[in-house]
Amino acid sequence: MTNPTVAALIARSNRLGSDPKITNYAGGNTSAKGTEIDPVTGESVELIWVKGSGGDLGTLAEKGLAVLRLDRLRALVNVYPGLEREDEMVAAFDFTLHGKGGAAPSIDTAMHALVDAAHVDHLHPDSGLAIAAAVDGEALTTTIFGDKVVWVPWRRPGFQLGLDISAIKAANPEAIGCILGGHGITAWGDTSDESETNSLWIVETAATYIAANSRPEPFGPVLEGFAALTAAERSAKAAALAPTIRGLVSTDSAKVGHFSDAPEVLDFLSRAEHPRLAALGTSCPDHFLRTKVKPMLLDLPAGASVEESLARLVQLHEEYRAEYKSYYDRNAVSTDATNEWPAIRGADPLVVLVPGVGMFSYGANKQTARVASEFYINAINVIRGAEGLSTYAPIDEAEKFRIEYWALEEAKLARMPAPKPLATRIALVTGAASGIGKAIATRLAVEGACVVIADLDLAKAQAAAAEIGGTDVAIGVQANVTDELQVQAGVDAAVLAFGGLDLVVNNAGLSLSKSLLETTVADWDLQHNVMAKGSFLVSRAAARVLIDQKLGGDVIYISSKNSVFAGPNNIAYSATKADQAHQVRLLAAELGEYGVKVNGINPDGVVRGSGIFAGGWGAKRAAVYGVDEEDLGKYYAQRTLLKREVLPENVANAVYVLCTADLSHTTGLHIPVDAGVAAAFLR
């Protein structure tokens, strides 16, 4: 049974974490103090439950709480070695855990434990941060809140900050919380409801004051030529720029992307002060840990051509990398000489701003990329508030460096699970709402890829994507592969959803089982349009992205045993499969110079779950072979060397193997997945 104190804490945390203007994803922390029976002594013991390291308030559950003994935590004050060694206190928290302890304690644990209040909230609201990041934040705090909220000068999160806030609360009994310079807010209360009420009062009071007292145009007037393009123009230009940008930001390590043309972003980029303000970077540690200390900004107007924009982005990327390397070098030397800083984590930007178009953000997965975007929008709101009242003044570069390359941050990164084999790879699978295509999409997603399910039926594509996971994992798009415009729209959707494209599976198909004399011109054209022409259109549209990214990639054709085996009554189907099979060879020869591998898979007899067989092909093939339709899979299995039925998952396995590093040197290959049909052996 959940302790009532814990239940109230989780409910409060979820409410506070559900609004991005109150706190960011995985940002902030909450706590509650209470009692439980010690299972060893049978006596009541004072505990603190606090959100663990890396958790998210909006989705916090009991397992995400660190559970610690208050008496032992408070006793750490007596062994605190001082500011220069305060990081050692995080390891000391492990010796204060109660029972199995729950989640790993965060750096902010001391802030919660040492403050003399039963409930504490530490948050990063836009309005509170606007005050915290203003050059005269201390004076503004007094003006806005009087003696109810106390200003705390910037101090890096840690044990000393916990001591400072504890002392401030003791010295200011009328205060309900603090504004932490450059960082956020902390509030407290005797009950869970009181703590939440106090937190919200600080947030709302700051927001109301900013709204009533801000300058009309905090970012300056609209800059001529920098106003937002139309929605259609933004999407088209973003899709054209995205592959090259993703390739640039993946110089050190591959990234997944996210695109946003949120009103806040477009307005910021249209204003005269945006170059100055973007260069100052973000302030809150939670922001710049996910967005880097500043974004890369395209310094061209909205109407600049795609070609001009791409050329300038390449130049700016070189400059950004050089500047970031200088930032690392000068701070690694100028800060504490006894500190061994972690190696540079990569010099590529994580946020790229394009006036008139929007913002591209990047991360090791889609969620991380999306969250980086959300954080930068929060940062824009913070800058707007600070500039509206005063002047935006983020913490200085040296402090940002100390946070970014903090040993504790490095330890947090080291605790993250190893990436899956296909992490950072983006796949587009055609005909993927069912059968072989769905099995392929599912397997790729399980192995870490982001997946775009393209299908003639949009509702089924979206349903299949929802089965696989949320939109950070898979999306469904409509694409008739015989339609050039729909194919391009599908590729553009993949690029805008995930940043680019790495893996394309030409799976869409159909079959009509007819003899030569029964096959009409319409039959012939339909099958060739879907499979031969469709594969060509998909491969051509995808190749443009793969080439622009300069990251290599894979194109895989789901061909057929029939591409090399002559059987009766399927001339149109087998001929078009032979066309697909030769496209593999032709494209392998053409795209190899770009590092793109092109391979094929030749399945046979995939009856179970197959849309083709369910659509009448199965009944006709069963008639040709003189068996009942329900026994067709068994019939196919018995005619193979291995006597095994071929399932959609077997084809998916082959796709997975082809796009892993184990076959990094293989292109132009056709892999049979037919359980052994000697007549279809490749020669």
XYZ file of C-alpha atoms in Angstrom:
683
model
C 0.000 0.000 0.000
C 1.412 3.381 -1.029
C 2.232 5.733 1.818
C -0.302 8.667 1.716
C 2.587 11.149 1.796
C 4.082 9.496 -1.282
C 0.730 9.394 -3.075
C 0.240 13.123 -2.505
C 3.799 13.842 -3.693
C 3.326 11.904 -6.925
C -0.007 13.577 -7.649
C 1.493 17.029 -7.037
C 4.527 16.236 -9.163
C 2.423 15.033 -12.076
C 0.318 18.197 -11.992
C 3.330 20.503 -11.854
C 5.161 18.531 -14.519
C 2.280 18.516 -16.976
C 2.707 22.178 -17.979
C 5.940 23.018 -19.884
C 5.646 26.645 -18.750
C 6.041 25.438 -15.154
C 8.893 23.046 -15.704
C 10.597 21.231 -18.543
C 10.653 17.536 -19.369
C 12.923 15.795 -16.833
C 13.548 19.174 -15.189
C 12.973 20.224 -11.619
C 12.310 18.012 -8.621
C 9.876 17.686 -5.758
C 10.046 16.102 -2.321
C 8.073 15.174 0.758
C 9.136 14.256 4.279
C 7.247 11.723 6.360
C 7.536 8.551 8.372
C 7.450 4.826 7.792
C 8.152 1.745 9.881
C 11.727 0.542 9.626
C 11.436 -3.150 8.639
C 14.544 -3.974 10.688
C 13.729 -2.280 14.001
C 9.955 -2.048 13.717
C 10.210 1.582 14.807
C 9.030 4.717 13.028
C 11.739 6.433 10.990
C 11.816 9.867 9.343
C 12.251 9.656 5.574
C 12.376 11.948 2.578
C 11.057 10.968 -0.828
C 12.576 13.043 -3.640
C 12.425 12.738 -7.408
C 15.423 10.708 -8.499
C 18.134 11.665 -10.962
C 16.918 11.982 -14.551
C 13.237 11.457 -13.775
C 10.345 13.468 -15.200
C 7.805 15.153 -12.935
C 4.954 14.833 -15.408
C 5.254 11.045 -15.543
C 6.773 10.412 -12.110
C 5.776 7.149 -10.423
C 6.785 5.725 -7.053
C 9.699 3.810 -8.557
C 11.161 7.136 -9.717
C 11.590 8.413 -6.154
C 14.791 8.213 -4.156
C 14.008 7.232 -0.541
C 16.475 8.428 2.093
C 16.843 8.574 5.899
C 16.499 12.168 7.081
C 18.651 11.711 10.182
C 21.550 10.411 8.135
C 21.121 13.085 5.447
C 21.174 15.868 8.012
C 24.230 14.306 9.642
C 26.144 14.827 6.392
C 26.373 18.521 7.299
C 28.932 17.509 9.924
C 31.212 15.843 7.376
C 30.750 18.315 4.506
C 34.307 19.043 3.272
C 33.501 22.436 1.769
C 32.635 23.967 -1.578
C 35.713 22.720 -3.438
C 34.788 19.100 -2.675
C 30.994 19.324 -2.604
C 30.584 16.892 -5.504
C 31.733 14.127 -3.163
C 28.491 14.558 -1.240
C 26.469 13.003 -4.058
C 28.253 9.698 -3.498
C 27.614 10.122 0.229
C 23.857 10.157 -0.423
C 24.098 6.435 -1.152
C 24.909 5.828 2.512
C 21.661 7.474 3.569
C 19.293 5.387 1.444
C 16.399 3.619 3.125
C 15.823 -0.015 2.214
C 16.522 -0.574 -1.465
C 16.482 3.195 -1.883
C 14.491 3.516 -5.099
C 15.929 5.751 -7.824
C 19.417 7.258 -7.756
C 19.480 10.478 -5.663
C 19.896 13.664 -7.694
C 22.322 16.525 -7.154
C 19.428 18.590 -5.742
C 18.725 16.168 -2.877
C 20.403 18.457 -0.336
C 18.117 21.366 -1.287
C 15.115 19.262 -0.328
C 16.543 17.516 2.701
C 18.179 20.456 4.479
C 15.336 22.975 4.064
C 13.145 22.908 7.156
C 9.850 22.249 5.380
C 7.854 19.065 4.924
C 7.350 19.641 1.201
C 9.675 21.330 -1.326
C 9.325 22.048 -5.051
C 12.199 23.087 -7.301
C 10.981 24.149 -10.766
C 12.081 25.925 -13.941
C 9.074 28.021 -14.962
C 9.451 30.443 -17.860
C 8.242 33.387 -15.796
C 10.460 32.610 -12.806
C 13.475 32.059 -15.028
C 12.845 35.395 -16.745
C 13.393 37.072 -13.376
C 16.314 34.770 -12.560
C 18.030 35.611 -15.865
C 17.486 39.390 -15.783
C 20.505 41.568 -15.124
C 18.680 43.163 -12.148
C 16.922 39.993 -11.029
C 17.521 40.675 -7.341
C 15.787 44.064 -7.461
C 12.962 42.645 -9.553
C 12.443 39.865 -7.006
C 11.912 42.407 -4.243
C 9.649 44.571 -6.421
C 7.479 41.678 -7.580
C 7.288 39.501 -4.472
C 8.163 41.692 -1.506
C 9.351 39.636 1.448
C 7.526 36.465 0.361
C 10.265 35.373 -2.062
C 14.023 35.747 -1.514
C 16.709 36.184 -4.167
C 19.563 33.637 -4.186
C 22.595 34.568 -6.312
C 23.726 32.011 -8.882
C 25.291 28.955 -7.373
C 25.836 25.661 -9.087
C 23.391 22.979 -7.869
C 24.827 20.959 -5.022
C 25.223 20.572 -1.280
C 26.224 24.183 -0.681
C 23.110 25.473 -2.429
C 21.053 23.281 -0.091
C 22.799 24.834 2.908
C 22.275 28.333 1.493
C 18.537 27.897 0.943
C 18.142 26.285 4.352
C 19.773 29.334 5.933
C 17.645 31.726 3.866
C 14.430 30.037 4.957
C 15.512 30.156 8.582
C 16.354 33.864 8.298
C 13.134 34.713 6.444
C 10.276 32.910 8.206
C 7.688 34.830 6.167
C 9.151 33.617 2.835
C 7.455 30.893 0.815
C 10.294 30.388 -1.655
C 13.293 31.675 -3.570
C 14.305 32.881 -7.010
C 17.564 31.117 -7.824
C 19.701 33.391 -10.006
C 20.149 31.920 -13.489
C 18.450 28.712 -12.442
C 14.766 28.653 -11.418
C 12.596 28.755 -8.310
C 12.248 26.798 -5.093
C 9.108 26.870 -2.932
C 8.030 25.024 0.184
C 5.078 24.323 2.436
C 3.931 22.442 5.525
C 1.580 20.347 3.374
C 1.712 19.078 -0.170
C -1.121 21.387 -1.188
C 0.564 24.381 0.421
C 3.834 23.724 -1.377
C 2.038 23.413 -4.721
C -0.005 26.556 -4.029
C 3.158 28.493 -3.188
C 4.928 27.259 -6.311
C 2.027 28.275 -8.510
C 1.722 31.639 -6.783
C 5.355 32.461 -7.594
C 4.925 31.348 -11.209
C 1.658 33.219 -11.741
C 2.747 36.364 -9.906
C 5.878 36.607 -12.037
C 3.906 35.972 -15.233
C 1.297 38.599 -14.328
C 3.970 41.183 -13.549
C 5.799 40.511 -16.815
C 2.573 40.788 -18.816
C 1.679 44.094 -17.171
C 5.124 45.712 -17.286
C 6.932 44.322 -20.327
C 8.000 46.475 -23.235
C 5.707 45.976 -26.260
C 8.470 44.482 -28.452
C 11.070 42.772 -26.229
C 12.888 41.331 -29.249
C 12.765 44.582 -31.200
C 10.796 45.432 -34.344
C 10.268 42.995 -37.198
C 13.387 42.824 -39.340
C 12.685 43.406 -43.008
C 12.826 40.147 -44.953
C 12.783 37.937 -41.850
C 9.035 37.440 -41.389
C 7.734 33.875 -41.447
C 7.077 32.213 -44.788
C 3.675 30.647 -45.391
C 3.071 27.227 -43.840
C 3.490 25.480 -47.202
C 6.674 27.403 -47.973
C 8.104 26.634 -44.528
C 7.488 22.908 -44.906
C 8.974 22.789 -48.395
C 12.098 24.718 -47.434
C 12.538 22.784 -44.193
C 12.335 19.469 -46.077
C 14.910 20.736 -48.594
C 17.343 21.914 -45.903
C 16.906 19.123 -43.357
C 19.061 16.373 -44.939
C 22.118 18.602 -45.285
C 21.680 20.041 -41.797
C 21.360 16.561 -40.305
C 24.539 15.500 -42.064
C 26.376 18.529 -40.681
C 25.241 18.083 -37.074
C 26.114 14.380 -37.290
C 29.795 15.077 -37.957
C 30.840 13.710 -34.563
C 27.980 11.282 -34.004
C 24.752 10.438 -35.812
C 21.688 12.368 -34.690
C 17.917 12.153 -35.020
C 16.114 15.419 -35.691
C 12.940 17.324 -34.914
C 11.493 20.336 -36.735
C 9.384 23.062 -35.153
C 7.843 26.142 -36.681
C 6.116 27.135 -33.452
C 4.880 30.744 -33.342
C 7.388 31.592 -30.589
C 10.277 30.500 -32.805
C 9.069 32.283 -35.929
C 8.402 35.509 -34.047
C 11.821 35.439 -32.335
C 13.628 34.892 -35.646
C 11.718 37.721 -37.318
C 12.857 40.358 -34.823
C 15.802 42.730 -34.991
C 17.441 41.585 -31.736
C 17.428 37.862 -32.442
C 21.104 37.623 -33.559
C 22.343 39.274 -30.335
C 20.068 37.258 -28.090
C 20.676 33.903 -29.788
C 24.424 34.446 -29.392
C 24.000 34.831 -25.613
C 22.681 31.279 -25.420
C 20.410 29.808 -22.792
C 20.745 30.306 -19.051
C 19.100 27.536 -17.043
C 21.371 24.469 -16.733
C 18.489 22.222 -17.757
C 18.229 24.226 -20.980
C 21.812 24.327 -22.183
C 22.552 20.729 -21.214
C 20.033 19.771 -23.893
C 20.484 22.601 -26.389
C 24.220 23.268 -25.998
C 25.286 26.675 -24.759
C 23.967 28.394 -27.876
C 22.310 27.531 -31.209
C 23.626 27.817 -34.738
C 21.789 30.662 -36.481
C 21.450 31.055 -40.240
C 22.145 34.734 -40.880
C 20.113 35.023 -44.090
C 16.610 36.396 -44.658
C 13.595 34.132 -45.064
C 13.577 34.596 -48.832
C 17.099 33.268 -49.350
C 17.131 30.399 -51.814
C 17.690 26.827 -50.729
C 21.043 26.824 -52.527
C 22.201 30.028 -50.806
C 21.012 28.741 -47.451
C 22.779 25.402 -47.790
C 26.067 27.009 -48.798
C 25.933 29.383 -45.839
C 24.930 26.618 -43.413
C 28.038 24.658 -44.367
C 30.201 27.724 -43.621
C 28.428 28.449 -40.354
C 28.827 24.855 -39.246
C 32.590 25.041 -39.717
C 32.662 28.281 -37.728
C 30.442 26.825 -34.996
C 32.688 23.786 -34.558
C 35.817 25.926 -34.378
C 34.206 28.281 -31.863
C 32.918 25.423 -29.713
C 36.363 23.831 -29.681
C 37.819 27.175 -28.546
C 35.146 27.413 -25.852
C 36.123 23.976 -24.586
C 39.866 24.621 -24.715
C 39.849 28.000 -22.948
C 37.528 26.860 -20.186
C 39.171 23.499 -19.613
C 42.397 25.443 -19.003
C 41.025 28.464 -17.145
C 38.899 26.583 -14.609
C 40.259 24.583 -11.692
C 43.630 23.285 -12.866
C 43.347 20.221 -10.622
C 40.122 19.123 -12.306
C 40.401 16.564 -15.074
C 37.607 17.558 -17.428
C 35.889 14.950 -19.584
C 36.866 14.892 -23.244
C 34.953 17.212 -25.534
C 31.572 15.604 -26.230
C 31.243 16.820 -29.793
C 31.400 20.246 -31.391
C 28.224 20.100 -33.489
C 25.188 22.267 -32.661
C 22.033 20.687 -31.267
C 19.748 23.556 -32.306
C 19.782 25.191 -35.750
C 17.630 28.279 -36.336
C 16.490 29.283 -39.828
C 14.659 32.634 -40.102
C 11.264 32.420 -41.758
C 11.308 28.617 -41.524
C 11.781 27.469 -37.945
C 14.015 25.404 -35.705
C 15.800 22.088 -36.237
C 16.840 20.290 -33.043
C 18.829 17.104 -32.615
C 19.595 14.324 -30.174
C 20.531 10.681 -29.821
C 16.871 9.762 -30.341
C 13.650 11.442 -31.368
C 12.523 12.144 -27.816
C 15.806 13.868 -26.991
C 15.598 15.931 -30.182
C 11.991 16.922 -29.484
C 12.761 17.814 -25.881
C 15.682 20.000 -27.029
C 13.184 21.884 -29.181
C 10.797 22.304 -26.257
C 13.623 23.566 -24.066
C 14.714 26.143 -26.606
C 11.145 27.406 -26.896
C 11.197 27.733 -23.098
C 14.466 29.639 -23.431
C 12.868 32.013 -25.956
C 10.056 32.658 -23.470
C 12.598 33.312 -20.737
C 14.577 35.730 -22.899
C 11.372 37.532 -23.887
C 10.412 38.007 -20.253
C 13.868 39.185 -19.185
C 14.232 41.584 -22.118
C 10.718 42.879 -21.614
C 11.480 43.971 -18.046
C 15.213 44.489 -18.111
C 18.164 42.942 -19.946
C 18.724 39.244 -20.456
C 21.927 38.203 -18.650
C 22.587 34.459 -18.593
C 25.228 32.932 -16.355
C 28.726 33.408 -17.683
C 30.569 31.080 -20.004
C 32.853 29.573 -17.361
C 29.879 28.532 -15.234
C 28.116 27.063 -18.252
C 31.228 25.036 -18.997
C 31.459 23.785 -15.412
C 27.868 22.545 -15.683
C 28.185 21.092 -19.178
C 31.370 19.169 -18.368
C 30.539 18.418 -14.748
C 31.851 15.056 -13.588
C 28.391 14.349 -12.164
C 26.811 14.993 -15.565
C 29.374 12.648 -17.113
C 28.423 10.004 -14.533
C 24.747 10.457 -15.394
C 25.536 9.921 -19.091
C 27.532 6.805 -18.221
C 24.482 5.334 -16.454
C 22.383 5.540 -19.592
C 21.690 2.182 -21.275
C 23.762 1.255 -24.294
C 22.110 2.310 -27.552
C 20.305 -0.345 -29.570
C 21.884 -1.543 -32.850
C 19.771 0.716 -35.082
C 19.670 3.749 -32.775
C 19.710 7.066 -34.713
C 18.627 5.315 -37.939
C 15.464 6.484 -39.684
C 13.567 3.981 -41.835
C 10.808 4.343 -44.418
C 8.928 1.128 -45.205
C 6.332 1.077 -47.977
C 3.234 -1.117 -47.808
C 3.877 -1.416 -44.085
C 0.388 -1.349 -42.591
C 0.197 -5.148 -42.677
C 1.984 -8.365 -43.516
C 5.671 -8.352 -44.392
C 5.946 -4.570 -44.292
C 4.484 -4.316 -40.802
C 6.774 -7.084 -39.559
C 9.770 -5.223 -41.015
C 8.738 -1.908 -39.469
C 8.168 -3.568 -36.104
C 11.567 -5.281 -36.102
C 13.401 -2.099 -37.090
C 11.684 -0.160 -34.311
C 12.498 -2.867 -31.751
C 16.142 -2.521 -32.744
C 16.101 1.240 -32.127
C 15.179 2.787 -35.467
C 12.602 5.513 -36.006
C 10.089 4.219 -38.530
C 7.826 5.822 -41.114
C 5.038 3.459 -42.171
C 3.921 4.378 -45.681
C 0.776 2.759 -46.993
C -2.047 3.368 -49.431
C -4.458 3.378 -46.478
C -3.603 6.261 -44.119
C -5.818 5.039 -41.270
C -4.188 1.608 -41.316
C -0.708 3.158 -41.538
C -1.386 5.304 -38.498
C -2.887 2.378 -36.599
C 0.178 0.241 -37.319
C 2.457 3.076 -36.190
C 0.468 3.431 -32.965
C 0.899 -0.296 -32.292
C 4.652 0.017 -32.683
C 4.942 3.033 -30.367
C 4.313 6.738 -29.955
C 5.245 9.391 -32.488
C 8.793 9.489 -31.105
C 9.160 5.970 -32.551
C 6.835 5.607 -35.536
C 4.469 7.624 -37.700
C 2.066 6.574 -40.445
C 1.791 8.401 -43.776
C -0.295 7.861 -46.887
C 1.673 7.082 -50.011
C 0.491 5.642 -53.282
C 3.870 4.575 -54.614
C 2.697 4.982 -58.215
C 2.183 8.713 -57.611
C 5.369 10.784 -57.803
C 3.956 13.609 -55.684
C 2.688 11.275 -52.957
C 6.040 9.500 -52.838
C 7.866 12.811 -52.431
C 5.382 13.871 -49.764
C 6.046 10.648 -47.873
C 9.807 11.166 -47.964
C 9.359 14.800 -46.909
C 7.186 13.643 -44.003
C 9.963 11.313 -42.859
C 12.515 14.107 -43.091
C 10.366 16.580 -41.155
C 9.386 14.009 -38.520
C 12.813 12.577 -37.762
C 15.358 14.812 -39.486
C 16.318 12.647 -42.433
C 16.400 9.122 -43.781
C 18.849 6.211 -43.525
C 16.993 3.092 -44.549
C 14.373 2.572 -47.251
C 12.487 -0.681 -47.739
C 10.604 -1.059 -51.020
C 7.964 -3.520 -49.886
C 4.676 -2.270 -51.398
C 3.248 -4.802 -53.818
C 0.338 -6.798 -55.129
C -0.142 -9.793 -57.365
C -2.615 -11.115 -59.894
C -2.304 -14.820 -60.647
C -3.105 -15.124 -64.361
C -1.775 -16.926 -67.370
C -0.280 -15.083 -70.334
C -3.524 -15.145 -72.305
C -5.609 -14.028 -69.317
C -3.292 -11.145 -68.406
C -4.618 -7.824 -69.641
C -2.641 -4.687 -70.372
C -4.283 -3.161 -67.304
C -3.047 -6.115 -65.196
C 0.461 -5.691 -66.565
C 0.492 -1.923 -66.012
C -0.913 -2.166 -62.487
C 1.732 -4.571 -61.247
C 4.582 -2.761 -62.955
C 3.350 0.614 -61.723
C 3.183 -0.503 -58.099
C 6.364 -2.547 -57.862
C 8.745 -1.531 -60.672
C 7.777 2.118 -61.089
C 6.880 2.492 -57.407
C 10.256 1.183 -56.249
C 11.985 3.486 -58.729
C 10.077 6.541 -57.481
C 10.696 5.733 -53.801
C 14.376 4.979 -54.362
C 14.889 8.148 -56.395
C 13.238 10.417 -53.809
C 15.106 8.729 -50.950
C 18.440 8.817 -52.769
C 18.347 12.609 -52.875
C 18.114 12.663 -49.079
C 20.800 10.006 -48.601
C 23.209 11.839 -50.889
C 22.618 15.227 -49.263
C 23.113 13.800 -45.759
C 26.476 12.209 -46.650
C 25.845 9.543 -44.015
C 25.565 6.500 -46.274
C 22.445 4.402 -45.874
C 20.565 1.348 -47.095
C 17.999 0.726 -49.804
C 16.369 -2.700 -49.605
C 13.996 -4.264 -52.122
C 11.564 -6.971 -51.098
C 11.649 -8.843 -54.372
C 10.677 -12.519 -54.715
C 11.848 -16.000 -55.455
C 9.870 -15.452 -58.658
C 12.415 -12.875 -59.815
C 14.710 -15.796 -60.726
C 12.290 -18.744 -60.898
C 9.890 -19.310 -63.774
C 6.508 -20.559 -62.623
C 3.154 -20.826 -64.383
C 0.349 -18.256 -64.436
C 2.091 -15.180 -63.002
C 3.897 -13.502 -65.874
C 3.126 -9.911 -64.852
C 4.092 -10.460 -61.206
C 7.291 -12.371 -61.933
C 8.385 -9.955 -64.642
C 8.005 -6.957 -62.387
C 9.852 -8.771 -59.604
C 12.702 -9.389 -62.039
C 12.638 -5.647 -62.761
C 12.978 -4.924 -59.045
C 15.796 -7.435 -58.725
C 17.797 -5.699 -61.453
C 17.090 -2.286 -59.934
C 19.008 -3.580 -56.919
C 22.073 -4.240 -59.047
C 21.793 -0.991 -60.985
C 21.389 1.177 -57.876
C 24.122 -0.664 -55.988
C 26.481 0.290 -58.819
C 25.273 3.896 -58.907
C 24.914 4.753 -55.220
C 28.001 2.995 -53.902
C 30.126 6.119 -54.249
C 27.863 7.789 -51.681
C 28.235 4.955 -49.190
C 24.702 3.738 -49.861
C 24.216 -0.035 -49.920
C 21.456 -1.510 -52.063
C 20.339 -5.089 -51.480
C 17.335 -7.300 -52.074
C 15.438 -10.094 -50.382
C 13.742 -12.922 -52.251
C 10.954 -14.393 -50.093
C 8.649 -17.196 -51.151
C 5.398 -18.569 -49.843
C 4.755 -15.958 -47.145
C 1.101 -16.830 -46.729
C 0.346 -16.054 -43.094
C -0.408 -12.360 -42.542
C 0.177 -11.505 -46.193
C -2.039 -8.879 -47.773
C -1.221 -10.242 -51.230
C -2.337 -13.770 -50.411
C -5.416 -12.560 -48.542
C -6.464 -10.485 -51.542
C -7.104 -13.451 -53.827
C -3.584 -14.431 -54.829
C -3.618 -17.249 -52.269
C -6.811 -18.798 -53.632
C -5.518 -18.684 -57.198
C -2.101 -20.107 -56.314
C -3.813 -22.855 -54.307
C -5.898 -23.684 -57.379
C -2.793 -23.815 -59.555
C -1.170 -26.302 -57.166
C -4.376 -28.247 -56.469
C -4.496 -27.701 -52.692
C -6.961 -26.053 -50.301
C -6.177 -22.401 -49.666
C -5.824 -22.924 -45.912
C -3.139 -25.543 -46.628
C -1.143 -23.353 -49.000
C 1.472 -22.410 -46.398
C 2.030 -26.057 -45.549
C 2.260 -26.881 -49.250
C 4.938 -24.265 -49.795
C 6.838 -25.515 -46.756
C 6.847 -29.140 -47.922
C 8.335 -28.257 -51.271
C 11.340 -26.524 -49.634
C 14.613 -28.085 -48.643
C 14.154 -27.112 -44.985
C 10.455 -28.027 -44.875
C 9.691 -24.781 -43.008
C 6.943 -22.260 -43.571
C 8.188 -18.741 -44.284
C 6.675 -16.039 -42.060
C 6.743 -12.219 -42.343
C 9.106 -12.133 -39.366
C 11.654 -14.202 -41.308
C 11.766 -11.515 -43.986
C 12.036 -8.823 -41.310
C 15.028 -10.643 -39.829
C 16.802 -10.535 -43.171
C 16.135 -6.806 -43.526
C 17.589 -6.216 -40.088
C 20.741 -8.180 -40.844
C 21.299 -6.317 -44.114
C 21.314 -2.914 -42.442
C 23.545 -3.754 -39.470
C 27.266 -3.132 -39.250
C 27.888 -6.855 -39.700
C 27.091 -6.498 -43.406
C 28.642 -3.063 -43.843
C 30.592 -4.266 -46.878
C 27.723 -5.986 -48.692
C 25.848 -4.391 -51.585
C 24.130 -5.730 -54.694
C 23.151 -8.942 -52.893
C 19.860 -10.844 -53.011
C 19.154 -12.964 -49.938
C 16.733 -15.871 -50.426
C 14.200 -16.224 -47.600
C 12.349 -19.220 -49.010
C 13.356 -22.121 -46.730
C 15.327 -23.517 -49.659
C 13.952 -23.614 -53.190
C 16.697 -25.183 -55.272
C 15.273 -23.882 -58.542
C 15.598 -20.330 -57.191
C 19.244 -20.624 -56.150
C 21.168 -17.573 -57.346
C 23.691 -18.241 -60.053
